[in-house]
Short mmCIF file of C-alpha atoms in Angstrom, two decimals:
data_model
loop_
_atom_site.label_atom_id
_atom_site.label_comp_id
_atom_site.label_asym_id
_atom_site.label_seq_id
_atom_site.Cartn_x
_atom_site.Cartn_y
_atom_site.Cartn_z
CA MET O 17 -0.26 -6.91 -14.23
CA GLY O 18 -1.86 -3.58 -13.34
CA ARG O 19 -0.18 -0.47 -11.96
CA VAL O 20 -1.85 2.79 -11.02
CA PHE O 21 -0.50 5.78 -9.10
CA GLN O 22 -2.75 7.81 -6.80
CA HIS O 23 -2.58 9.57 -3.47
CA ILE O 24 -3.98 7.86 -0.40
CA GLU O 25 -4.82 9.64 2.82
CA ILE O 26 -3.16 8.66 6.08
CA ASP O 27 -3.85 10.68 9.21
CA GLY O 28 -5.18 13.57 7.10
CA ARG O 29 -2.07 13.70 4.88
CA LYS O 30 -1.71 12.56 1.26
CA TYR O 31 0.97 10.09 0.21
CA TRP O 32 1.97 9.10 -3.33
CA THR O 33 0.99 5.45 -3.73
CA LEU O 34 1.67 2.77 -6.30
CA PHE O 35 -1.16 0.23 -6.57
CA ASP O 36 0.65 -2.73 -8.08
CA THR O 37 -0.87 -6.18 -8.70
CA GLY O 38 2.64 -7.45 -9.48
CA ALA O 39 3.67 -6.95 -5.85
CA ARG O 40 2.25 -9.43 -3.37
CA ASN O 41 2.89 -7.37 -0.22
CA SER O 42 2.45 -3.73 0.74
CA TYR O 43 5.25 -1.39 1.78
CA VAL O 44 5.61 2.05 3.37
CA ILE O 45 8.60 4.32 3.88
CA PRO O 46 9.65 5.39 7.42
CA GLU O 47 8.04 8.85 7.04
CA VAL O 48 4.64 7.16 6.59
CA ALA O 49 5.35 4.50 9.24
CA ARG O 50 5.80 7.23 11.87
CA LEU O 51 2.04 7.87 11.60
CA LEU O 52 1.15 4.19 11.96
CA VAL O 53 1.27 1.51 14.63
CA THR O 54 4.50 -0.42 14.05
CA SER O 55 6.15 -3.49 15.49
CA LYS O 56 9.59 -5.03 15.29
CA LEU O 57 9.94 -8.40 13.57
CA ASP O 58 11.73 -11.28 15.31
CA ARG O 59 14.05 -11.59 12.34
CA PRO O 60 14.53 -9.60 9.12
CA PHE O 61 12.09 -9.93 6.23
CA ARG O 62 13.59 -9.89 2.73
CA SER O 63 11.82 -9.28 -0.56
CA ALA O 64 12.82 -8.61 -4.14
CA LEU O 65 11.49 -5.20 -5.08
CA GLY O 66 12.44 -2.69 -7.73
CA GLY O 67 15.32 -4.73 -9.12
CA GLY O 68 16.98 -5.33 -5.77
CA VAL O 69 16.54 -7.12 -2.46
CA LYS O 70 15.06 -5.03 0.34
CA GLU O 71 15.35 -5.99 3.99
CA THR O 72 13.37 -4.79 6.99
CA ASP O 73 12.85 -5.66 10.61
CA GLN O 74 9.75 -3.50 11.03
CA THR O 75 6.11 -3.89 10.04
CA ALA O 76 3.18 -1.45 10.20
CA LEU O 77 -0.59 -1.44 10.36
CA LEU O 78 -1.48 0.63 7.30
CA GLU O 79 -4.69 2.52 8.05
CA GLY O 80 -5.98 5.21 5.75
CA LYS O 81 -8.40 6.11 3.00
CA VAL O 82 -8.39 5.21 -0.69
CA GLN O 83 -10.73 7.52 -2.60
CA GLY O 84 -12.55 8.19 0.68
CA HIS O 85 -12.93 4.48 1.51
CA ARG O 86 -11.36 3.27 4.77
CA ILE O 87 -8.69 0.56 4.53
CA SER O 88 -6.57 -1.30 7.04
CA SER O 89 -3.80 -3.66 6.01
CA HIS O 90 -0.36 -4.97 6.86
CA ALA O 91 2.73 -3.30 5.35
CA MET O 92 6.48 -3.73 5.58
CA VAL O 93 8.56 -0.66 6.40
CA ILE O 94 11.46 -0.14 3.97
CA ASP O 95 13.78 2.83 3.49
CA ASN O 96 13.10 3.35 -0.21
CA ILE O 97 10.37 1.97 -2.47
CA GLY O 98 11.53 3.76 -5.61
CA LYS O 99 10.32 6.50 -7.95
CA ASP O 100 7.59 6.74 -10.56
CA GLU O 101 8.10 7.54 -14.25
CA ASN O 102 8.16 11.29 -13.43
CA ASP O 103 10.85 10.85 -10.77
CA ASN O 104 8.37 11.32 -7.87
CA PRO O 105 9.24 9.24 -4.80
CA ILE O 106 6.77 6.44 -4.06
CA GLU O 107 5.76 6.62 -0.39
CA VAL O 108 3.38 3.64 -0.26
CA LEU O 109 3.21 0.50 -2.37
CA PHE O 110 -0.23 -1.08 -2.09
CA GLY O 111 0.17 -4.73 -3.09
CA ALA O 112 -2.11 -7.41 -4.51
CA LEU O 113 -3.09 -8.98 -1.17
CA ALA O 114 -4.35 -5.65 0.20
CA MET O 115 -6.16 -4.82 -3.06
CA GLN O 116 -7.87 -8.21 -2.97
CA GLN O 117 -8.82 -7.72 0.67
CA TRP O 118 -10.48 -4.36 -0.06
CA GLY O 119 -11.92 -5.08 -3.52
CA ILE O 120 -9.66 -2.55 -5.26
CA ARG O 121 -8.94 -3.14 -8.95
CA PRO O 122 -6.48 -1.01 -10.90
CA VAL O 123 -7.57 0.19 -14.35
CA PRO O 124 -4.21 1.10 -15.94
CA ASP O 125 -5.68 2.30 -19.29
CA GLN O 126 -7.62 5.00 -17.43
CA GLU O 127 -5.01 5.50 -14.68
CA THR O 128 -7.68 4.99 -12.04
CA LEU O 129 -8.96 2.48 -9.51
CA ASP O 130 -12.20 0.52 -9.69
CA MET O 131 -13.70 0.71 -6.19
CA SER O 132 -17.02 -0.91 -7.16
CA HIS O 133 -16.08 -4.11 -5.30
CA TYR O 134 -15.22 -2.34 -2.04
CA PRO O 135 -16.97 -4.27 0.76
CA THR O 136 -19.70 -2.39 2.59
CA GLU O 137 -20.01 -5.17 5.16
CA PHE O 138 -18.10 -8.25 6.12
CA VAL O 139 -19.75 -11.64 6.47
CA GLU O 140 -17.47 -14.00 8.36
CA TYR O 141 -18.14 -17.70 8.78
#
């Protein structure tokens, strides 16, 4: 499992983000969701996160930049993701599905992200 913390840019603002291969889905807090296109779910979505069960009825289209590279992915809106080891609030959790989609690989030993697999074009069949 790999975890790296970095800022990502959303609408020209920087948000503290946990890139976590141990989390399947992505999550944003309401402050971030206000900058994104959101929609209400038909029924609540529940997930185990940070030692507890989180519930939401809202989803967002997460659009932004990771190290200057454009990304677009699906994220659940939850009130609180948690804090990092230095007690900084985590504003975005970028999960494994989104990292796979955009070719992002965390390198925990160096506390950085490997963006060498970022797609420059999409070939769809």
